[in-house]
Coordinates of C-alpha atoms in Angstrom, one line a residue:
M1 CA 12.0 12.9 -3.4
S2 CA 14.4 12.5 -6.3
N3 CA 17.1 11.1 -4.1
K4 CA 15.0 8.5 -2.5
F5 CA 14.0 5.0 -3.9
I6 CA 11.0 2.6 -3.6
I7 CA 11.7 -1.0 -3.1
A8 CA 9.3 -3.5 -4.8
L9 CA 9.1 -6.9 -3.0
D10 CA 8.1 -9.5 -5.8
Q11 CA 7.3 -12.7 -4.2
G12 CA 7.0 -15.3 -7.1
T13 CA 6.3 -19.0 -7.3
T14 CA 10.0 -20.1 -7.7
S15 CA 11.9 -17.0 -6.2
S16 CA 11.7 -14.0 -4.1
R17 CA 13.0 -10.8 -5.7
A18 CA 13.5 -7.3 -4.5
I19 CA 13.9 -4.4 -6.9
L20 CA 14.8 -0.7 -6.2
F21 CA 13.3 1.9 -8.4
D22 CA 14.2 5.5 -8.5
H23 CA 12.1 8.5 -9.2
Q24 CA 12.1 8.0 -12.9
G25 CA 10.9 4.5 -12.7
K26 CA 14.3 3.1 -13.6
I27 CA 15.7 0.0 -11.9
H28 CA 18.6 0.7 -9.4
S29 CA 19.4 -2.6 -8.2
V30 CA 17.9 -6.2 -8.0
A31 CA 18.4 -9.2 -5.7
Q32 CA 16.8 -12.6 -6.2
K33 CA 16.8 -15.8 -4.3
E34 CA 15.1 -19.1 -5.3
F35 CA 13.4 -21.3 -2.8
A36 CA 12.5 -24.9 -2.6
Q37 CA 9.4 -26.5 -4.3
H38 CA 7.8 -29.4 -2.3
Y39 CA 5.7 -32.2 -4.1
P40 CA 4.4 -34.5 -1.4
K41 CA 2.0 -36.4 -3.8
A42 CA 1.2 -36.3 -7.4
G43 CA -0.6 -33.0 -8.1
W44 CA 0.2 -31.5 -4.8
V45 CA 2.6 -28.5 -4.7
E46 CA 3.7 -26.7 -1.5
H47 CA 6.2 -24.1 -0.2
D48 CA 7.7 -23.6 3.2
A49 CA 6.0 -20.1 4.3
D50 CA 9.0 -19.5 6.6
E51 CA 11.3 -19.8 3.7
I52 CA 9.3 -17.6 1.6
W53 CA 9.4 -15.0 4.4
S54 CA 13.2 -15.4 5.1
S55 CA 14.2 -15.3 1.4
Q56 CA 12.1 -12.2 0.8
V57 CA 13.4 -10.2 3.7
S58 CA 17.0 -11.2 2.7
V59 CA 16.7 -10.0 -0.9
A60 CA 15.3 -6.8 0.4
S61 CA 18.4 -6.1 2.5
E62 CA 20.7 -7.3 -0.3
A63 CA 19.0 -5.0 -2.8
I64 CA 19.5 -2.0 -0.5
A65 CA 23.2 -2.9 0.2
R66 CA 23.9 -3.5 -3.4
A67 CA 22.8 0.0 -4.1
Q68 CA 25.1 1.2 -1.4
L69 CA 22.1 2.8 0.4
T70 CA 20.5 2.5 3.9
T71 CA 16.9 2.0 4.9
K72 CA 16.9 5.9 5.4
D73 CA 17.0 6.2 1.5
I74 CA 13.7 4.0 1.0
D75 CA 10.5 6.1 0.5
S76 CA 8.3 3.0 0.9
I77 CA 7.6 -0.6 0.1
G78 CA 5.4 -2.0 -2.4
I79 CA 4.5 -5.8 -2.6
T80 CA 3.4 -8.0 -5.3
N81 CA 2.9 -11.7 -5.0
Q82 CA 2.0 -15.1 -6.4
R83 CA -1.7 -14.9 -5.9
E84 CA -3.8 -17.8 -4.7
T85 CA -1.1 -19.6 -2.7
T86 CA -2.5 -20.1 0.7
V87 CA -0.9 -19.6 4.3
L88 CA -2.5 -20.4 7.7
W89 CA -0.7 -19.4 10.8
N90 CA -1.1 -19.2 14.6
R91 CA -1.8 -15.7 15.6
K92 CA -0.1 -16.2 18.9
T93 CA 3.0 -17.9 17.8
G94 CA 3.2 -16.3 14.2
K95 CA 4.0 -19.9 13.1
P96 CA 2.5 -21.5 10.0
I97 CA 0.4 -24.7 10.9
H98 CA 1.2 -26.3 7.6
N99 CA 3.2 -25.6 4.4
A100 CA 1.8 -23.0 2.1
I101 CA -0.5 -24.7 -0.6
V102 CA 0.5 -23.3 -4.0
W103 CA -1.8 -22.1 -6.7
Q104 CA -0.8 -24.9 -8.9
D105 CA -1.8 -27.6 -6.4
R106 CA -4.8 -29.8 -7.6
R107 CA -5.5 -31.6 -4.2
T108 CA -9.0 -30.0 -3.9
A109 CA -10.2 -31.0 -7.4
E110 CA -12.8 -33.6 -6.1
F111 CA -14.0 -31.0 -3.5
C112 CA -14.5 -28.6 -6.2
Q113 CA -16.4 -31.0 -8.4
N114 CA -18.7 -31.9 -5.5
L115 CA -19.5 -28.2 -5.0
V116 CA -20.3 -27.9 -8.6
S117 CA -22.3 -31.1 -8.7
N118 CA -24.3 -29.7 -5.6
G119 CA -25.2 -26.5 -7.7
H120 CA -22.8 -24.1 -6.0
E121 CA -21.0 -23.0 -9.0
E122 CA -23.3 -20.3 -10.2
T123 CA -23.4 -18.6 -6.7
F124 CA -19.4 -18.4 -6.7
T125 CA -19.1 -17.2 -10.2
A126 CA -21.9 -14.5 -9.7
K127 CA -20.3 -13.2 -6.6
T128 CA -16.6 -13.6 -7.2
G129 CA -16.1 -13.8 -10.9
L130 CA -14.3 -17.0 -10.6
R131 CA -14.9 -20.8 -11.4
L132 CA -15.0 -23.4 -8.8
D133 CA -11.4 -24.7 -9.4
P134 CA -8.6 -25.9 -7.1
Y135 CA -6.6 -22.9 -8.6
F136 CA -8.1 -20.5 -6.0
S137 CA -7.4 -20.3 -2.2
G138 CA -10.9 -21.0 -0.7
T139 CA -11.0 -24.8 -0.9
K140 CA -7.2 -24.8 0.1
I141 CA -8.2 -23.2 3.3
T142 CA -11.0 -25.8 4.0
W143 CA -8.6 -28.7 3.2
I144 CA -6.2 -27.3 5.9
L145 CA -8.9 -26.8 8.5
D146 CA -10.1 -30.3 7.9
N147 CA -6.8 -32.2 7.5
V148 CA -4.4 -30.4 10.0
K149 CA -4.7 -31.5 13.5
G150 CA -6.3 -28.7 15.8
A151 CA -6.5 -26.2 12.8
R152 CA -10.3 -25.9 13.0
E153 CA -10.1 -25.4 17.0
L154 CA -7.6 -22.8 16.5
A155 CA -9.8 -21.0 13.8
E156 CA -12.9 -21.3 16.0
A157 CA -11.0 -19.7 19.0
G158 CA -10.1 -16.7 16.7
D159 CA -6.3 -17.8 16.9
L160 CA -5.9 -18.8 13.3
A161 CA -5.0 -16.3 10.5
F162 CA -5.3 -17.0 6.7
G163 CA -3.5 -14.9 4.0
T164 CA -2.3 -15.0 0.6
V165 CA 1.4 -14.4 0.4
D166 CA 1.0 -10.6 0.7
S167 CA -0.8 -11.0 3.9
W168 CA 1.9 -13.4 5.4
L169 CA 4.8 -10.9 4.3
I170 CA 3.3 -7.8 5.8
W171 CA 2.3 -9.8 8.9
N172 CA 6.0 -10.4 9.4
L173 CA 7.3 -7.1 8.2
T174 CA 5.1 -5.4 10.8
G175 CA 5.9 -7.9 13.6
G176 CA 2.2 -9.2 13.7
D177 CA 0.8 -5.7 13.9
L178 CA -1.1 -5.9 10.4
H179 CA -3.2 -8.8 9.1
I180 CA -4.3 -7.4 5.8
T181 CA -4.7 -7.8 2.2
D182 CA -5.9 -5.9 -0.9
P183 CA -9.0 -6.4 -3.2
T184 CA -6.7 -7.9 -6.0
N185 CA -5.6 -10.8 -3.9
A186 CA -8.9 -11.1 -2.0
S187 CA -10.7 -11.4 -5.4
R188 CA -8.8 -14.8 -6.0
T189 CA -9.9 -16.5 -2.8
L190 CA -13.5 -17.5 -3.8
L191 CA -14.5 -15.7 -0.6
F192 CA -14.7 -12.0 -1.7
N193 CA -17.7 -10.5 -3.3
I194 CA -16.3 -8.5 -6.1
H195 CA -19.4 -6.2 -6.4
T196 CA -19.9 -5.4 -2.7
G197 CA -16.0 -5.3 -2.1
E198 CA -16.5 -7.3 1.1
W199 CA -16.0 -11.1 2.4
D200 CA -19.2 -12.9 1.7
Q201 CA -20.7 -14.9 4.4
E202 CA -22.7 -17.2 2.3
L203 CA -19.4 -18.3 0.5
L204 CA -17.8 -18.8 3.8
D205 CA -20.5 -20.9 5.0
I206 CA -20.6 -23.1 1.9
L207 CA -16.9 -23.7 2.3
N208 CA -17.1 -24.0 6.1
I209 CA -14.6 -21.3 6.9
P210 CA -14.9 -19.1 9.9
A211 CA -14.7 -15.2 9.1
S212 CA -12.3 -14.9 12.1
V213 CA -9.3 -16.2 10.0
L214 CA -9.6 -13.5 7.2
P215 CA -7.5 -10.3 6.8
V216 CA -8.8 -6.8 6.7
V217 CA -9.1 -5.7 3.0
K218 CA -7.5 -2.4 2.4
E219 CA -7.1 -0.5 -0.8
S220 CA -4.3 -1.5 -3.3
S221 CA -2.5 1.9 -2.8
E222 CA -2.6 3.4 0.7
I223 CA -0.1 3.7 3.7
Y224 CA -1.0 0.6 5.7
G225 CA 1.7 1.0 8.4
T226 CA 5.5 0.5 8.8
T227 CA 7.9 -2.2 9.1
S228 CA 8.8 -3.0 12.6
G229 CA 12.4 -2.0 13.8
N230 CA 13.5 -5.6 13.8
N231 CA 12.9 -5.9 10.1
L232 CA 15.3 -4.1 7.6
G233 CA 16.4 -1.9 10.5
S234 CA 14.0 1.0 10.5
Q235 CA 10.4 1.8 9.9
I236 CA 9.6 1.9 6.4
P237 CA 6.0 2.7 5.1
I238 CA 4.2 -0.2 3.2
A239 CA 2.0 1.5 0.9
G240 CA 1.2 -0.8 -2.1
I241 CA -0.1 -4.3 -2.8
A242 CA -1.3 -6.1 -5.8
G243 CA -1.4 -9.6 -7.1
D244 CA 1.2 -10.2 -9.6
Q245 CA -0.9 -10.0 -12.8
Q246 CA -2.8 -7.0 -11.7
A247 CA 0.6 -5.5 -10.8
A248 CA 1.9 -5.9 -14.3
L249 CA -1.4 -4.4 -15.7
F250 CA -0.7 -1.3 -13.7
G251 CA 3.0 -1.3 -14.3
Q252 CA 2.1 -1.4 -18.0
M253 CA -0.1 1.7 -17.3
C254 CA -3.1 0.0 -18.7
I255 CA -5.2 2.5 -16.9
E256 CA -8.0 2.9 -19.4
P257 CA -10.9 0.6 -20.4
G258 CA -9.9 -1.5 -23.4
M259 CA -6.1 -1.4 -22.5
I260 CA -4.6 -4.9 -22.4
K261 CA -1.3 -6.4 -21.4
S262 CA 0.0 -9.9 -21.8
T263 CA 2.6 -11.5 -19.7
Y264 CA 4.8 -14.1 -21.3
G265 CA 6.4 -16.4 -18.8
T266 CA 6.0 -20.1 -18.2
G267 CA 2.4 -19.7 -19.1
C268 CA 0.9 -16.5 -20.6
F269 CA -1.4 -14.2 -18.6
M270 CA -3.7 -11.6 -20.3
L271 CA -5.6 -9.0 -18.5
I272 CA -8.0 -6.3 -20.2
N273 CA -9.0 -3.1 -18.0
T274 CA -12.9 -3.0 -18.1
G275 CA -13.0 0.1 -15.9
D276 CA -15.8 0.2 -13.5
Q277 CA -17.7 -2.7 -15.1
A278 CA -17.3 -6.1 -13.7
I279 CA -18.1 -7.9 -17.0
T280 CA -19.8 -11.4 -16.6
T281 CA -17.9 -13.6 -19.1
K282 CA -19.6 -15.7 -21.7
N283 CA -16.4 -17.1 -22.9
N284 CA -14.9 -18.9 -19.9
L285 CA -12.6 -15.9 -18.8
L286 CA -12.4 -14.8 -15.1
T287 CA -13.6 -11.4 -13.9
T288 CA -11.3 -9.9 -11.2
V289 CA -10.3 -6.8 -9.3
A290 CA -7.7 -4.9 -11.2
W291 CA -7.0 -2.5 -8.3
K292 CA -8.7 -0.2 -5.8
I293 CA -7.4 3.4 -5.4
N294 CA -8.9 6.3 -3.8
G295 CA -12.3 4.4 -3.2
K296 CA -12.6 3.5 -6.9
T297 CA -12.5 0.0 -7.8
T298 CA -11.3 -0.9 -11.4
Y299 CA -12.1 -4.3 -12.8
A300 CA -10.4 -6.6 -15.3
L301 CA -11.1 -9.7 -17.5
E302 CA -8.2 -12.3 -17.1
G303 CA -7.5 -15.3 -19.2
S304 CA -4.5 -17.7 -18.5
V305 CA -2.7 -20.0 -21.0
F306 CA -1.0 -22.7 -19.1
I307 CA 2.0 -23.5 -21.5
G308 CA 3.6 -20.6 -22.9
G309 CA 7.4 -20.3 -22.6
A310 CA 7.3 -23.8 -21.3
V311 CA 6.9 -25.2 -24.7
V312 CA 10.5 -23.9 -25.5
Q313 CA 11.8 -25.5 -22.3
W314 CA 10.3 -28.7 -23.5
L315 CA 11.8 -28.6 -26.9
R316 CA 15.3 -28.0 -25.0
D317 CA 15.0 -30.5 -22.2
E318 CA 12.8 -33.3 -23.5
L319 CA 13.2 -33.3 -27.3
G320 CA 16.8 -32.0 -27.3
I321 CA 16.3 -30.0 -30.6
I322 CA 17.5 -26.7 -29.2
K323 CA 20.6 -26.3 -26.7
S324 CA 19.2 -23.2 -25.0
S325 CA 16.0 -21.3 -25.1
A326 CA 17.6 -18.5 -27.0
D327 CA 18.4 -20.8 -29.8
I328 CA 14.8 -21.3 -30.9
E329 CA 14.6 -17.8 -32.6
A330 CA 17.3 -18.6 -35.1
K331 CA 16.1 -22.1 -35.8
A332 CA 12.4 -21.0 -36.3
A333 CA 13.7 -17.9 -38.6
A334 CA 15.6 -20.5 -40.8
V335 CA 12.3 -21.5 -42.4
K336 CA 9.7 -19.3 -44.1
D337 CA 6.8 -20.9 -42.3
S338 CA 6.1 -23.9 -40.2
G339 CA 5.4 -26.1 -43.2
D340 CA 1.8 -26.6 -42.1
V341 CA 3.1 -28.1 -39.1
Y342 CA 0.8 -27.2 -35.9
L343 CA 1.9 -28.0 -32.3
V344 CA -0.9 -27.8 -29.6
P345 CA 1.1 -27.6 -26.2
A346 CA -1.8 -29.1 -24.1
F347 CA 0.7 -30.6 -21.7
A348 CA -1.4 -29.7 -18.7
G349 CA -4.7 -29.6 -20.4
L350 CA -5.9 -26.4 -21.9
G351 CA -6.7 -23.0 -20.0
A352 CA -8.8 -20.2 -20.9
P353 CA -11.0 -20.0 -23.0
H354 CA -11.3 -23.8 -23.4
W355 CA -10.7 -25.2 -19.9
D356 CA -10.1 -28.7 -20.9
P357 CA -8.2 -30.7 -18.3
Y358 CA -8.5 -33.7 -20.6
A359 CA -6.7 -32.2 -23.7
R360 CA -3.2 -33.3 -24.4
G361 CA -0.4 -32.0 -26.6
L362 CA 0.0 -33.1 -30.2
I363 CA 2.0 -32.1 -33.4
V364 CA 0.1 -32.6 -36.7
G365 CA 1.0 -32.0 -40.4
I366 CA 4.3 -33.8 -40.3
T367 CA 5.7 -34.9 -43.5
R368 CA 9.0 -36.5 -44.7
G369 CA 10.2 -32.8 -45.1
T370 CA 9.5 -31.7 -41.7
S371 CA 12.6 -30.5 -39.9
A372 CA 13.4 -29.5 -36.3
N373 CA 13.3 -25.8 -37.6
H374 CA 9.6 -26.3 -38.7
I375 CA 8.7 -27.8 -35.1
C376 CA 10.5 -24.8 -33.5
R377 CA 8.5 -22.3 -35.6
A378 CA 5.2 -24.3 -34.8
A379 CA 6.1 -24.1 -31.2
L380 CA 6.5 -20.3 -31.2
E381 CA 3.3 -20.1 -33.3
S382 CA 1.5 -22.2 -30.7
I383 CA 2.1 -19.5 -28.1
C384 CA 0.7 -16.8 -30.4
F385 CA -2.4 -18.8 -31.3
Q386 CA -3.3 -19.5 -27.7
V387 CA -2.9 -15.7 -26.8
D388 CA -5.1 -15.0 -29.9
D389 CA -7.8 -17.5 -28.5
V390 CA -7.8 -15.5 -25.2
L391 CA -8.0 -12.1 -27.1
Y392 CA -10.9 -13.2 -29.2
A393 CA -12.7 -14.1 -26.0
M394 CA -12.0 -10.9 -24.5
K395 CA -13.1 -8.9 -27.5
S396 CA -16.4 -10.8 -27.4
D397 CA -16.9 -10.4 -23.7
S398 CA -15.8 -6.6 -23.4
E399 CA -17.1 -5.4 -26.8
M400 CA -14.3 -2.9 -26.6
A401 CA -11.9 -1.8 -29.4
I402 CA -8.6 -3.0 -28.6
P403 CA -6.1 -0.8 -30.5
Q404 CA -2.9 -2.6 -29.3
M405 CA -1.5 -5.2 -26.8
R406 CA 1.3 -4.3 -24.4
V407 CA 3.6 -7.3 -23.5
D408 CA 6.2 -8.2 -20.9
G409 CA 7.8 -11.3 -19.6
G410 CA 11.0 -13.1 -20.5
A411 CA 9.9 -14.7 -23.8
T412 CA 9.2 -11.1 -25.2
V413 CA 13.0 -10.7 -25.9
N414 CA 12.4 -13.0 -28.9
N415 CA 11.7 -10.6 -31.8
L416 CA 10.4 -13.2 -34.1
L417 CA 7.8 -14.2 -31.6
M418 CA 6.6 -10.9 -31.0
Q419 CA 6.4 -10.5 -34.9
L420 CA 4.4 -13.7 -35.2
Q421 CA 2.2 -12.6 -32.5
T422 CA 1.3 -9.2 -34.1
D423 CA 0.8 -11.0 -37.5
I424 CA -1.8 -13.5 -35.8
L425 CA -3.5 -11.1 -33.6
G426 CA -3.8 -8.3 -36.5
I427 CA -2.9 -5.5 -34.1
P428 CA 0.2 -3.9 -32.9
V429 CA 2.3 -5.4 -30.1
V430 CA 4.2 -3.0 -27.9
R431 CA 7.1 -4.0 -25.9
P432 CA 8.1 -1.3 -23.0
Q433 CA 11.6 -0.4 -22.1
V434 CA 11.3 -1.6 -18.4
Q435 CA 10.3 -5.2 -18.5
E436 CA 10.1 -5.7 -14.8
T437 CA 6.4 -4.5 -15.0
T438 CA 5.1 -6.6 -12.0
A439 CA 7.5 -5.1 -9.6
L440 CA 7.2 -1.6 -11.2
G441 CA 3.5 -1.8 -10.7
A442 CA 3.8 -2.5 -7.0
A443 CA 6.3 0.4 -6.8
Y444 CA 4.0 2.8 -8.5
L445 CA 1.1 1.8 -6.2
A446 CA 3.3 2.5 -3.1
G447 CA 4.7 5.7 -4.5
L448 CA 1.2 7.0 -5.3
A449 CA 0.2 6.6 -1.7
T450 CA 3.3 8.5 -0.2
G451 CA 3.3 11.3 -2.7
F452 CA 6.6 9.9 -4.2
W453 CA 4.8 10.4 -7.6
K454 CA 2.2 13.1 -7.6
D455 CA -0.5 11.2 -9.6
I456 CA -1.1 8.6 -12.3
D457 CA -0.5 11.2 -15.1
E458 CA 3.2 11.6 -13.8
I459 CA 3.6 7.9 -13.7
Q460 CA 2.1 7.5 -17.3
S461 CA 4.5 10.0 -18.6
Q462 CA 7.4 7.6 -17.7
W463 CA 6.2 4.5 -19.6
A464 CA 8.3 4.3 -22.7
V465 CA 8.2 1.9 -25.7
D466 CA 11.3 -0.3 -26.4
R467 CA 9.7 -1.6 -29.7
E468 CA 6.5 -1.7 -31.5
F469 CA 5.7 -4.7 -33.7
K470 CA 3.1 -4.3 -36.5
P471 CA 1.3 -6.9 -38.6
E472 CA 3.0 -7.7 -41.8
M473 CA 0.9 -10.9 -42.8
S474 CA -2.3 -10.2 -44.7
E475 CA -5.6 -10.8 -42.8
E476 CA -6.5 -13.6 -45.3
D477 CA -3.3 -15.6 -44.5
A478 CA -3.8 -14.9 -40.7
N479 CA -7.3 -16.2 -40.9
K480 CA -6.2 -19.3 -42.8
K481 CA -3.6 -20.2 -40.3
R482 CA -6.0 -19.5 -37.4
Q483 CA -8.6 -22.0 -39.0
R484 CA -5.7 -24.6 -39.3
W485 CA -4.9 -24.0 -35.7
L486 CA -8.5 -24.6 -34.5
K487 CA -8.5 -27.7 -36.5
A488 CA -5.5 -29.0 -34.7
L489 CA -6.7 -27.8 -31.4
N490 CA -10.0 -29.7 -31.7
R491 CA -8.0 -32.8 -32.3
A492 CA -6.2 -32.4 -28.9
K493 CA -9.3 -31.8 -27.0
Q494 CA -10.7 -34.5 -24.6
W495 CA -7.8 -36.9 -25.5
A496 CA -7.4 -38.3 -22.0
D497 CA -11.2 -38.3 -21.1
D498 CA -11.2 -42.2 -20.8

């Protein structure tokens, strides 16, 4: 196996990537291609599903060519993807009947509110672990069936297929032979009962979705089939699937209950492995499937922060107080603290554990002596406080001891941010050597299925630390800062509710 490679297809919200990993879990080559974002109305976000497919298959070929390899050198394919984004296509023609509706899209907000008003939320939450929110796929499917001419007729005739992006890619990779998904993606649709591991007829009936459109749910790690000869030139096994955040949890080797990872991108996504328990949240988190391997389902709690690294982009693009994102570390380090300035980046409302769509951003504590450096430091601290809020909710829900937090994502290169984070959390923050943990998780799932890696123990031995950050702030000082943050946070809440 040592001379073969696994290709991870990492289909994200703004770009498609392909990464080749060797037997040591090291990156051999990368190819990436951005694709268009479509905003047909305020709050609507769409992608061209054909462009997603063409960009993904082209970067796969490019990554193999860059490494001066052929498809004969590829052991298998693992797939990870933006999760709740919804594609419906005609089974006979293989063509989408509408643009993909992206996870960020809010067009079904009123529909979701009506479902809540009609008393359905408890049913959905008990079965799926999710809230009734436009974020998830189910109401997007209903919207397409009700608003695209001929869609419902196609569905009733059994000629319409629904998929999250993983399903759409696999359908195309296999020339239409496979219409499948895995439990990590299925558990984000509002249609999948995470306790029985099956599509749920009651939920389908409430949303008026025929079961005929649904893919078959396979495990996260098994050999599903092979690519058709027309794609990538030869038959390569497809052997791993996981939604992006669950793939990152696996790539970080958070395989025991109580292990936790936080991904720092535009937003921040935190997941904690809860083992074979699907814990019901009391703190506004989501319960989701982490993965299913060898017949065993592992669960996770998830919390999402809407504005993480995006607050740094805001300082750069809208306020102009930094020239590049990398500049923020030096400016924030130029002052010993934030000067009692607190920034709440509720630009798109607040995510977990607050779930306040009416919250808005604010900066408080400004005096005549407040400088751009203080605001930069407050911005970095705002990321840390939001992550701390989610961790607090996870500790409360899981009742698990959390010895450390593993981190990944672009913002983690900022050493000051990571030090501020460990100070506020009061636990070590660990950054791994391989930062591409989402793609790595998909590769690991595929390689486990094919025997490329013998077992999880072998994979675990590859996980290596780049740097461990340890708290330097006293618990008393951290608590004082936390209380000031909560005071600022409460002033931001419900700001736009009129």
